[in-house]
Amino acid sequence: AAGYVPSSGFEDGQFDMIYVSQEVKVRVMGISNKDPGHLMLSMSQSHKALAYFKKVPPNKWFPAVVTQIVNNGVQVRVRSQRGKHVMGFVHVGNISDDFVDHPSDELEVDQDIQVRVVGVDERAERVLLSTRDEDADALSDFKGLSHKEWLPGVV
């Protein structure tokens, strides 16, 4: 079967050491939605480091480096206190308290930033992050509410 390893599927420096026709070990992460018939693969062992990030409180900050800018956010490399690097993603809505039209308006590749964990996407093997203060997350009180629960409101 054909497949691909996205940039988040490599360990630090691993990508530069891979060459065409090299035999490698990979883990199957899923089937591509964008490219039917292809597998999404990973060569990273970051799933072990993700366990650490699942346990950190949302007010704990980590150093990170922007590695890629896309339309809906930025991919960053985060370093845990244990020295492990994992890939993370800061959605455009979590970059600033103000409206951000495009992430490149606020951030650039190789920029050092501070991030906090807002979730862990185990399937994509990445940490979901924010550069905004925890208090800025006005919707956090609504996370986990059942769609069956009714709340009072004003029209």
Tab-separated table of N, CA and C in Angstrom:
chain	number	residue	atom	x	y	z
A	1	ALA	N	0.849	-1.188	0.000
A	1	ALA	CA	0.000	0.000	0.000
A	1	ALA	C	0.883	1.235	0.000
A	2	ALA	N	0.408	2.277	-0.615
A	2	ALA	CA	1.139	3.544	-0.655
A	2	ALA	C	0.781	4.373	0.570
A	3	GLY	N	1.707	5.174	1.014
A	3	GLY	CA	1.463	6.033	2.161
A	3	GLY	C	2.465	7.159	2.208
A	4	TYR	N	2.277	8.044	3.184
A	4	TYR	CA	3.201	9.150	3.350
A	4	TYR	C	3.355	9.484	4.828
A	5	VAL	N	4.490	10.079	5.145
A	5	VAL	CA	4.783	10.531	6.496
A	5	VAL	C	4.765	12.058	6.454
A	6	PRO	N	3.777	12.702	7.109
A	6	PRO	CA	3.773	14.167	7.144
A	6	PRO	C	4.917	14.668	8.025
A	7	SER	N	5.223	15.950	7.950
A	7	SER	CA	6.346	16.495	8.716
A	7	SER	C	6.197	16.226	10.206
A	8	SER	N	4.959	16.156	10.706
A	8	SER	CA	4.755	15.886	12.127
A	8	SER	C	5.075	14.440	12.491
A	9	GLY	N	5.297	13.588	11.487
A	9	GLY	CA	5.573	12.176	11.735
A	9	GLY	C	7.039	11.839	11.885
A	10	PHE	N	7.896	12.873	11.925
A	10	PHE	CA	9.335	12.669	12.082
A	10	PHE	C	9.804	13.189	13.433
A	11	GLU	N	10.845	12.582	13.974
A	11	GLU	CA	11.519	13.100	15.159
A	11	GLU	C	12.410	14.255	14.720
A	12	ASP	N	12.895	15.052	15.669
A	12	ASP	CA	13.822	16.140	15.356
A	12	ASP	C	15.026	15.626	14.582
A	13	GLY	N	15.341	16.246	13.456
A	13	GLY	CA	16.502	15.904	12.663
A	13	GLY	C	16.373	14.622	11.859
A	14	GLN	N	15.325	13.858	12.087
A	14	GLN	CA	15.162	12.564	11.420
A	14	GLN	C	14.939	12.735	9.916
A	15	PHE	N	14.191	13.761	9.536
A	15	PHE	CA	13.863	13.976	8.126
A	15	PHE	C	15.124	14.132	7.273
A	16	ASP	N	16.108	14.842	7.803
A	16	ASP	CA	17.343	15.093	7.051
A	16	ASP	C	18.195	13.840	6.877
A	17	MET	N	17.905	12.791	7.636
A	17	MET	CA	18.703	11.576	7.571
A	17	MET	C	18.049	10.485	6.728
A	18	ILE	N	16.890	10.776	6.145
A	18	ILE	CA	16.177	9.792	5.335
A	18	ILE	C	16.550	9.989	3.867
A	19	TYR	N	16.766	8.899	3.150
A	19	TYR	CA	17.083	9.002	1.730
A	19	TYR	C	16.182	8.059	0.933
A	20	VAL	N	16.051	8.307	-0.352
A	20	VAL	CA	15.208	7.514	-1.237
A	20	VAL	C	15.675	6.064	-1.234
A	21	SER	N	14.729	5.148	-1.175
A	21	SER	CA	14.944	3.695	-1.167
A	21	SER	C	15.435	3.156	0.179
A	22	GLN	N	15.550	4.001	1.184
A	22	GLN	CA	15.959	3.535	2.509
A	22	GLN	C	14.821	2.761	3.158
A	23	GLU	N	15.131	1.626	3.780
A	23	GLU	CA	14.119	0.882	4.516
A	23	GLU	C	13.960	1.503	5.891
A	24	VAL	N	12.709	1.744	6.283
A	24	VAL	CA	12.425	2.379	7.566
A	24	VAL	C	11.276	1.651	8.255
A	25	LYS	N	11.130	1.872	9.549
A	25	LYS	CA	9.989	1.360	10.290
A	25	LYS	C	8.995	2.499	10.461
A	26	VAL	N	7.721	2.190	10.217
A	26	VAL	CA	6.675	3.194	10.338
A	26	VAL	C	5.498	2.609	11.116
A	27	ARG	N	4.688	3.508	11.655
A	27	ARG	CA	3.433	3.106	12.281
A	27	ARG	C	2.302	3.685	11.442
A	28	VAL	N	1.231	2.927	11.253
A	28	VAL	CA	0.065	3.398	10.495
A	28	VAL	C	-0.799	4.232	11.422
A	29	MET	N	-1.013	5.492	11.036
A	29	MET	CA	-1.808	6.411	11.841
A	29	MET	C	-3.260	6.454	11.363
A	30	GLY	N	-3.484	6.062	10.122
A	30	GLY	CA	-4.838	6.071	9.594
A	30	GLY	C	-4.819	6.064	8.078
A	31	ILE	N	-5.993	6.229	7.516
A	31	ILE	CA	-6.146	6.305	6.061
A	31	ILE	C	-6.414	7.756	5.702
A	32	SER	N	-5.738	8.247	4.695
A	32	SER	CA	-5.843	9.645	4.312
A	32	SER	C	-7.245	9.990	3.801
A	33	ASN	N	-7.801	11.071	4.312
A	33	ASN	CA	-9.070	11.589	3.800
A	33	ASN	C	-8.844	12.375	2.514
A	34	LYS	N	-7.684	13.032	2.438
A	34	LYS	CA	-7.371	13.880	1.282
A	34	LYS	C	-6.919	13.068	0.078
A	35	ASP	N	-6.305	11.928	0.340
A	35	ASP	CA	-5.724	11.118	-0.727
A	35	ASP	C	-6.166	9.668	-0.537
A	36	PRO	N	-7.425	9.349	-0.916
A	36	PRO	CA	-7.954	7.993	-0.697
A	36	PRO	C	-7.024	6.926	-1.266
A	37	GLY	N	-6.925	5.832	-0.544
A	37	GLY	CA	-6.055	4.750	-0.972
A	37	GLY	C	-4.640	4.873	-0.448
A	38	HIS	N	-4.369	5.945	0.299
A	38	HIS	CA	-3.037	6.136	0.875
A	38	HIS	C	-3.118	6.127	2.395
A	39	LEU	N	-2.071	5.597	3.000
A	39	LEU	CA	-1.999	5.546	4.451
A	39	LEU	C	-1.271	6.772	4.999
A	40	MET	N	-1.681	7.228	6.174
A	40	MET	CA	-0.937	8.245	6.906
A	40	MET	C	-0.016	7.486	7.848
A	41	LEU	N	1.276	7.764	7.775
A	41	LEU	CA	2.273	7.012	8.521
A	41	LEU	C	3.045	7.922	9.478
A	42	SER	N	3.728	7.310	10.427
A	42	SER	CA	4.564	8.065	11.353
A	42	SER	C	5.831	7.286	11.638
A	43	MET	N	6.930	8.018	11.758
A	43	MET	CA	8.201	7.434	12.183
A	43	MET	C	8.557	7.950	13.570
A	44	SER	N	7.681	8.733	14.150
A	44	SER	CA	7.929	9.381	15.431
A	44	SER	C	7.551	8.474	16.597
A	45	GLN	N	8.248	8.648	17.690
A	45	GLN	CA	7.889	7.968	18.928
A	45	GLN	C	7.269	8.979	19.891
A	46	SER	N	6.765	10.094	19.339
A	46	SER	CA	6.236	11.163	20.184
A	46	SER	C	5.000	10.738	20.952
A	47	HIS	N	4.358	9.632	20.567
A	47	HIS	CA	3.189	9.171	21.316
A	47	HIS	C	3.544	8.922	22.774
A	48	LYS	N	4.810	8.603	23.032
A	48	LYS	CA	5.248	8.412	24.414
A	48	LYS	C	5.304	9.754	25.145
A	49	ALA	N	5.756	10.789	24.464
A	49	ALA	CA	5.838	12.117	25.073
A	49	ALA	C	4.454	12.747	25.228
A	50	LEU	N	3.500	12.358	24.382
A	50	LEU	CA	2.153	12.934	24.464
A	50	LEU	C	1.506	12.653	25.812
A	51	ALA	N	1.823	11.517	26.410
A	51	ALA	CA	1.242	11.173	27.713
A	51	ALA	C	1.561	12.255	28.739
A	52	TYR	N	2.751	12.795	28.671
A	52	TYR	CA	3.146	13.871	29.585
A	52	TYR	C	2.266	15.103	29.374
A	53	PHE	N	2.059	15.495	28.122
A	53	PHE	CA	1.310	16.716	27.820
A	53	PHE	C	-0.175	16.584	28.143
A	54	LYS	N	-0.678	15.358	28.175
A	54	LYS	CA	-2.085	15.154	28.534
A	54	LYS	C	-2.342	15.502	29.997
A	55	LYS	N	-1.301	15.471	30.812
A	55	LYS	CA	-1.452	15.661	32.249
A	55	LYS	C	-1.152	17.077	32.730
A	56	VAL	N	-0.610	17.939	31.875
A	56	VAL	CA	-0.209	19.264	32.358
A	56	VAL	C	-1.414	20.192	32.506
A	57	PRO	N	-1.384	21.065	33.501
A	57	PRO	CA	-2.487	22.017	33.677
A	57	PRO	C	-2.466	23.072	32.570
A	58	PRO	N	-3.626	23.648	32.254
A	58	PRO	CA	-3.701	24.612	31.153
A	58	PRO	C	-3.000	25.937	31.422
A	59	ASN	N	-2.519	26.156	32.636
A	59	ASN	CA	-1.813	27.416	32.922
A	59	ASN	C	-0.290	27.242	32.892
A	60	LYS	N	0.194	26.082	32.474
A	60	LYS	CA	1.639	25.819	32.384
A	60	LYS	C	2.125	26.185	30.984
A	61	TRP	N	3.178	26.973	30.915
A	61	TRP	CA	3.708	27.463	29.645
A	61	TRP	C	4.963	26.699	29.251
A	62	PHE	N	5.149	26.518	27.933
A	62	PHE	CA	6.294	25.802	27.378
A	62	PHE	C	6.934	26.624	26.268
A	63	PRO	N	8.259	26.518	26.125
A	63	PRO	CA	8.904	27.149	24.969
A	63	PRO	C	8.623	26.325	23.717
A	64	ALA	N	8.473	27.018	22.608
A	64	ALA	CA	8.215	26.349	21.323
A	64	ALA	C	8.838	27.180	20.208
A	65	VAL	N	9.026	26.527	19.068
A	65	VAL	CA	9.555	27.190	17.875
A	65	VAL	C	8.588	26.938	16.730
A	66	VAL	N	8.215	27.989	16.018
A	66	VAL	CA	7.331	27.859	14.859
A	66	VAL	C	8.099	27.157	13.747
A	67	THR	N	7.533	26.053	13.239
A	67	THR	CA	8.204	25.300	12.178
A	67	THR	C	7.510	25.429	10.830
A	68	GLN	N	6.212	25.744	10.850
A	68	GLN	CA	5.472	25.849	9.594
A	68	GLN	C	4.245	26.725	9.817
A	69	ILE	N	3.925	27.532	8.819
A	69	ILE	CA	2.732	28.370	8.865
A	69	ILE	C	1.777	27.915	7.772
A	70	VAL	N	0.535	27.661	8.160
A	70	VAL	CA	-0.510	27.279	7.210
A	70	VAL	C	-1.690	28.228	7.402
A	71	ASN	N	-2.681	28.132	6.526
A	71	ASN	CA	-3.803	29.070	6.581
A	71	ASN	C	-4.542	29.076	7.910
A	72	ASN	N	-4.674	27.908	8.536
A	72	ASN	CA	-5.491	27.842	9.746
A	72	ASN	C	-4.681	27.818	11.042
A	73	GLY	N	-3.370	28.036	10.974
A	73	GLY	CA	-2.575	28.081	12.191
A	73	GLY	C	-1.097	27.856	11.934
A	74	VAL	N	-0.386	27.501	13.006
A	74	VAL	CA	1.046	27.247	12.886
A	74	VAL	C	1.399	25.932	13.553
A	75	GLN	N	2.335	25.240	12.943
A	75	GLN	CA	2.877	24.027	13.549
A	75	GLN	C	4.119	24.448	14.307
A	76	VAL	N	4.280	23.922	15.521
A	76	VAL	CA	5.423	24.278	16.345
A	76	VAL	C	6.066	23.030	16.926
A	77	ARG	N	7.330	23.169	17.296
A	77	ARG	CA	8.047	22.108	17.998
A	77	ARG	C	8.121	22.549	19.463
A	78	VAL	N	7.551	21.733	20.344
A	78	VAL	CA	7.467	22.051	21.767
A	78	VAL	C	8.448	21.160	22.523
A	79	ARG	N	9.080	21.734	23.522
A	79	ARG	CA	10.006	20.948	24.344
A	79	ARG	C	9.397	20.773	25.732
A	80	SER	N	9.281	19.514	26.152
A	80	SER	CA	8.762	19.230	27.481
A	80	SER	C	9.880	19.428	28.504
A	81	GLN	N	9.521	19.410	29.780
A	81	GLN	CA	10.532	19.542	30.827
A	81	GLN	C	11.459	18.341	30.843
A	82	ARG	N	11.022	17.253	30.262
A	82	ARG	CA	11.858	16.052	30.189
A	82	ARG	C	12.809	16.101	28.992
A	83	GLY	N	12.766	17.191	28.228
A	83	GLY	CA	13.660	17.348	27.092
A	83	GLY	C	13.163	16.725	25.807
A	84	LYS	N	11.982	16.132	25.812
A	84	LYS	CA	11.419	15.530	24.608
A	84	LYS	C	10.780	16.614	23.744
A	85	HIS	N	10.924	16.465	22.448
A	85	HIS	CA	10.270	17.368	21.509
A	85	HIS	C	9.047	16.679	20.936
A	86	VAL	N	7.957	17.403	20.851
A	86	VAL	CA	6.771	16.916	20.164
A	86	VAL	C	6.265	18.040	19.273
A	87	MET	N	5.547	17.640	18.241
A	87	MET	CA	4.962	18.631	17.353
A	87	MET	C	3.630	19.075	17.926
A	88	GLY	N	3.351	20.337	17.789
A	88	GLY	CA	2.101	20.894	18.272
A	88	GLY	C	1.500	21.813	17.237
A	89	PHE	N	0.249	22.183	17.471
A	89	PHE	CA	-0.448	23.050	16.529
A	89	PHE	C	-1.159	24.156	17.288
A	90	VAL	N	-0.970	25.389	16.843
A	90	VAL	CA	-1.683	26.539	17.388
A	90	VAL	C	-2.657	26.997	16.317
A	91	HIS	N	-3.950	26.808	16.570
A	91	HIS	CA	-4.982	27.241	15.631
A	91	HIS	C	-4.976	28.761	15.556
A	92	VAL	N	-5.321	29.297	14.402
A	92	VAL	CA	-5.309	30.748	14.198
A	92	VAL	C	-6.126	31.473	15.270
A	93	GLY	N	-7.189	30.853	15.749
A	93	GLY	CA	-8.014	31.469	16.788
A	93	GLY	C	-7.364	31.481	18.154
A	94	ASN	N	-6.270	30.731	18.308
A	94	ASN	CA	-5.547	30.688	19.580
A	94	ASN	C	-4.224	31.440	19.537
A	95	ILE	N	-4.019	32.223	18.483
A	95	ILE	CA	-2.774	32.981	18.357
A	95	ILE	C	-2.841	34.299	19.115
A	96	SER	N	-3.984	34.951	19.075
A	96	SER	CA	-4.116	36.278	19.680
A	96	SER	C	-5.531	36.492	20.180
A	97	ASP	N	-5.682	37.394	21.152
A	97	ASP	CA	-7.012	37.768	21.615
A	97	ASP	C	-7.748	38.572	20.545
A	98	ASP	N	-6.980	39.207	19.660
A	98	ASP	CA	-7.553	39.983	18.557
A	98	ASP	C	-7.723	39.085	17.339
A	99	PHE	N	-8.560	39.532	16.385
A	99	PHE	CA	-8.773	38.780	15.147
A	99	PHE	C	-7.466	38.691	14.369
A	100	VAL	N	-7.136	37.482	13.895
A	100	VAL	CA	-5.947	37.257	13.066
A	100	VAL	C	-6.426	36.742	11.721
A	101	ASP	N	-6.184	37.517	10.669
A	101	ASP	CA	-6.608	37.129	9.328
A	101	ASP	C	-5.802	35.934	8.829
A	102	HIS	N	-4.481	35.997	9.009
A	102	HIS	CA	-3.603	34.899	8.603
A	102	HIS	C	-2.491	34.792	9.635
A	103	PRO	N	-2.113	33.565	10.005
A	103	PRO	CA	-1.071	33.395	11.031
A	103	PRO	C	0.234	34.126	10.731
A	104	SER	N	0.563	34.288	9.453
A	104	SER	CA	1.808	34.981	9.095
A	104	SER	C	1.756	36.472	9.443
A	105	ASP	N	0.571	36.996	9.744
A	105	ASP	CA	0.461	38.383	10.189
A	105	ASP	C	1.015	38.550	11.607
A	106	GLU	N	1.082	37.456	12.370
A	106	GLU	CA	1.505	37.515	13.768
A	106	GLU	C	2.807	36.765	14.050
A	107	LEU	N	3.044	35.683	13.304
A	107	LEU	CA	4.175	34.807	13.598
A	107	LEU	C	4.984	34.516	12.347
A	108	GLU	N	6.229	34.055	12.553
A	108	GLU	CA	7.064	33.668	11.421
A	108	GLU	C	7.817	32.382	11.749
A	109	VAL	N	8.230	31.672	10.713
A	109	VAL	CA	8.967	30.420	10.877
A	109	VAL	C	10.262	30.696	11.639
A	110	ASP	N	10.612	29.793	12.549
A	110	ASP	CA	11.788	29.853	13.427
A	110	ASP	C	11.633	30.844	14.581
A	111	GLN	N	10.454	31.415	14.743
A	111	GLN	CA	10.215	32.329	15.859
A	111	GLN	C	10.018	31.529	17.150
A	112	ASP	N	10.672	31.971	18.218
A	112	ASP	CA	10.483	31.374	19.539
A	112	ASP	C	9.225	31.964	20.155
A	113	ILE	N	8.359	31.094	20.665
A	113	ILE	CA	7.124	31.540	21.297
A	113	ILE	C	6.887	30.740	22.576
A	114	GLN	N	5.948	31.201	23.380
A	114	GLN	CA	5.511	30.492	24.577
A	114	GLN	C	4.108	29.970	24.310
A	115	VAL	N	3.862	28.716	24.651
A	115	VAL	CA	2.558	28.103	24.404
A	115	VAL	C	2.074	27.376	25.649
A	116	ARG	N	0.775	27.144	25.703
A	116	ARG	CA	0.189	26.315	26.755
A	116	ARG	C	-0.684	25.276	26.083
A	117	VAL	N	-0.875	24.155	26.748
A	117	VAL	CA	-1.617	23.027	26.194
A	117	VAL	C	-3.115	23.248	26.372
A	118	VAL	N	-3.876	23.078	25.281
A	118	VAL	CA	-5.338	23.119	25.368
A	118	VAL	C	-5.947	21.761	25.027
A	119	GLY	N	-5.117	20.825	24.562
A	119	GLY	CA	-5.599	19.485	24.247
A	119	GLY	C	-4.510	18.660	23.597
A	120	VAL	N	-4.790	17.383	23.401
A	120	VAL	CA	-3.859	16.466	22.744
A	120	VAL	C	-4.630	15.700	21.679
A	121	ASP	N	-4.146	15.743	20.442
A	121	ASP	CA	-4.737	14.996	19.340
A	121	ASP	C	-3.879	13.749	19.149
A	122	GLU	N	-4.305	12.649	19.765
A	122	GLU	CA	-3.501	11.425	19.727
A	122	GLU	C	-3.418	10.839	18.328
A	123	ARG	N	-4.484	10.978	17.556
A	123	ARG	CA	-4.494	10.432	16.195
A	123	ARG	C	-3.444	11.116	15.339
A	124	ALA	N	-3.348	12.435	15.434
A	124	ALA	CA	-2.361	13.186	14.657
A	124	ALA	C	-1.014	13.269	15.378
A	125	GLU	N	-0.956	12.744	16.607
A	125	GLU	CA	0.255	12.787	17.428
A	125	GLU	C	0.781	14.203	17.572
A	126	ARG	N	-0.101	15.097	17.958
A	126	ARG	CA	0.355	16.460	18.193
A	126	ARG	C	-0.423	17.072	19.342
A	127	VAL	N	0.203	18.050	19.929
A	127	VAL	CA	-0.379	18.764	21.051
A	127	VAL	C	-1.101	19.991	20.500
A	128	LEU	N	-2.319	20.229	20.979
A	128	LEU	CA	-3.082	21.404	20.580
A	128	LEU	C	-2.755	22.514	21.561
A	129	LEU	N	-2.358	23.658	21.040
A	129	LEU	CA	-1.753	24.705	21.859
A	129	LEU	C	-2.420	26.063	21.681
A	130	SER	N	-2.064	26.961	22.581
A	130	SER	CA	-2.529	28.340	22.500
A	130	SER	C	-1.417	29.259	22.973
A	131	THR	N	-1.341	30.438	22.396
A	131	THR	CA	-0.429	31.475	22.881
A	131	THR	C	-1.203	32.485	23.727
A	132	ARG	N	-2.498	32.285	23.837
A	132	ARG	CA	-3.361	33.191	24.598
A	132	ARG	C	-3.409	32.763	26.065
A	133	ASP	N	-3.645	33.739	26.949
A	133	ASP	CA	-3.816	33.426	28.366
A	133	ASP	C	-5.033	32.541	28.559
A	134	GLU	N	-5.006	31.747	29.596
A	134	GLU	CA	-6.122	30.847	29.898
A	134	GLU	C	-7.422	31.624	30.075
A	135	ASP	N	-7.346	32.794	30.703
A	135	ASP	CA	-8.543	33.611	30.916
A	135	ASP	C	-9.156	34.075	29.604
A	136	ALA	N	-8.357	34.113	28.538
A	136	ALA	CA	-8.848	34.575	27.243
A	136	ALA	C	-9.734	33.539	26.561
A	137	ASP	N	-9.691	32.308	27.058
A	137	ASP	CA	-10.487	31.238	26.465
A	137	ASP	C	-11.900	31.287	27.031
A	138	ALA	N	-12.714	32.194	26.505
A	138	ALA	CA	-14.052	32.440	27.035
A	138	ALA	C	-14.972	31.239	26.886
A	139	LEU	N	-14.684	30.351	25.970
A	139	LEU	CA	-15.561	29.216	25.742
A	139	LEU	C	-15.171	27.980	26.550
A	140	SER	N	-14.089	28.064	27.316
A	140	SER	CA	-13.624	26.882	28.037
A	140	SER	C	-14.665	26.355	29.029
A	141	ASP	N	-15.513	27.240	29.579
A	141	ASP	CA	-16.547	26.791	30.511
A	141	ASP	C	-17.591	25.909	29.833
A	142	PHE	N	-17.668	25.973	28.517
A	142	PHE	CA	-18.687	25.229	27.791
A	142	PHE	C	-18.181	23.898	27.243
A	143	LYS	N	-16.884	23.653	27.351
A	143	LYS	CA	-16.329	22.390	26.869
A	143	LYS	C	-16.881	21.246	27.705
A	144	GLY	N	-17.269	20.185	27.053
A	144	GLY	CA	-17.743	19.009	27.738
A	144	GLY	C	-19.224	19.029	28.094
A	145	LEU	N	-19.926	20.122	27.784
A	145	LEU	CA	-21.363	20.152	28.054
A	145	LEU	C	-22.086	19.229	27.090
A	146	SER	N	-23.097	18.572	27.561
A	146	SER	CA	-23.904	17.709	26.725
A	146	SER	C	-24.830	18.561	25.854
A	147	HIS	N	-25.072	18.103	24.621
A	147	HIS	CA	-26.006	18.818	23.746
A	147	HIS	C	-27.432	18.718	24.269
A	148	LYS	N	-27.642	17.875	25.261
A	148	LYS	CA	-28.977	17.717	25.845
A	148	LYS	C	-29.215	18.716	26.986
A	149	GLU	N	-28.148	19.366	27.425
A	149	GLU	CA	-28.268	20.298	28.554
A	149	GLU	C	-28.729	21.679	28.055
A	150	TRP	N	-29.759	22.234	28.727
A	150	TRP	CA	-30.288	23.541	28.371
A	150	TRP	C	-29.697	24.599	29.285
A	151	LEU	N	-29.338	25.734	28.729
A	151	LEU	CA	-28.756	26.831	29.490
A	151	LEU	C	-29.632	28.073	29.350
A	152	PRO	N	-29.697	28.900	30.382
A	152	PRO	CA	-30.452	30.146	30.252
A	152	PRO	C	-29.681	31.133	29.395
A	153	GLY	N	-30.382	31.973	28.665
A	153	GLY	CA	-29.729	32.968	27.810
A	153	GLY	C	-30.673	34.112	27.505
A	154	VAL	N	-30.176	35.109	26.850
A	154	VAL	CA	-30.962	36.285	26.484
A	154	VAL	C	-30.796	36.518	24.988
A	155	VAL	N	-31.912	36.780	24.300
A	155	VAL	CA	-31.864	37.057	22.858
A	155	VAL	C	-31.706	38.532	22.643
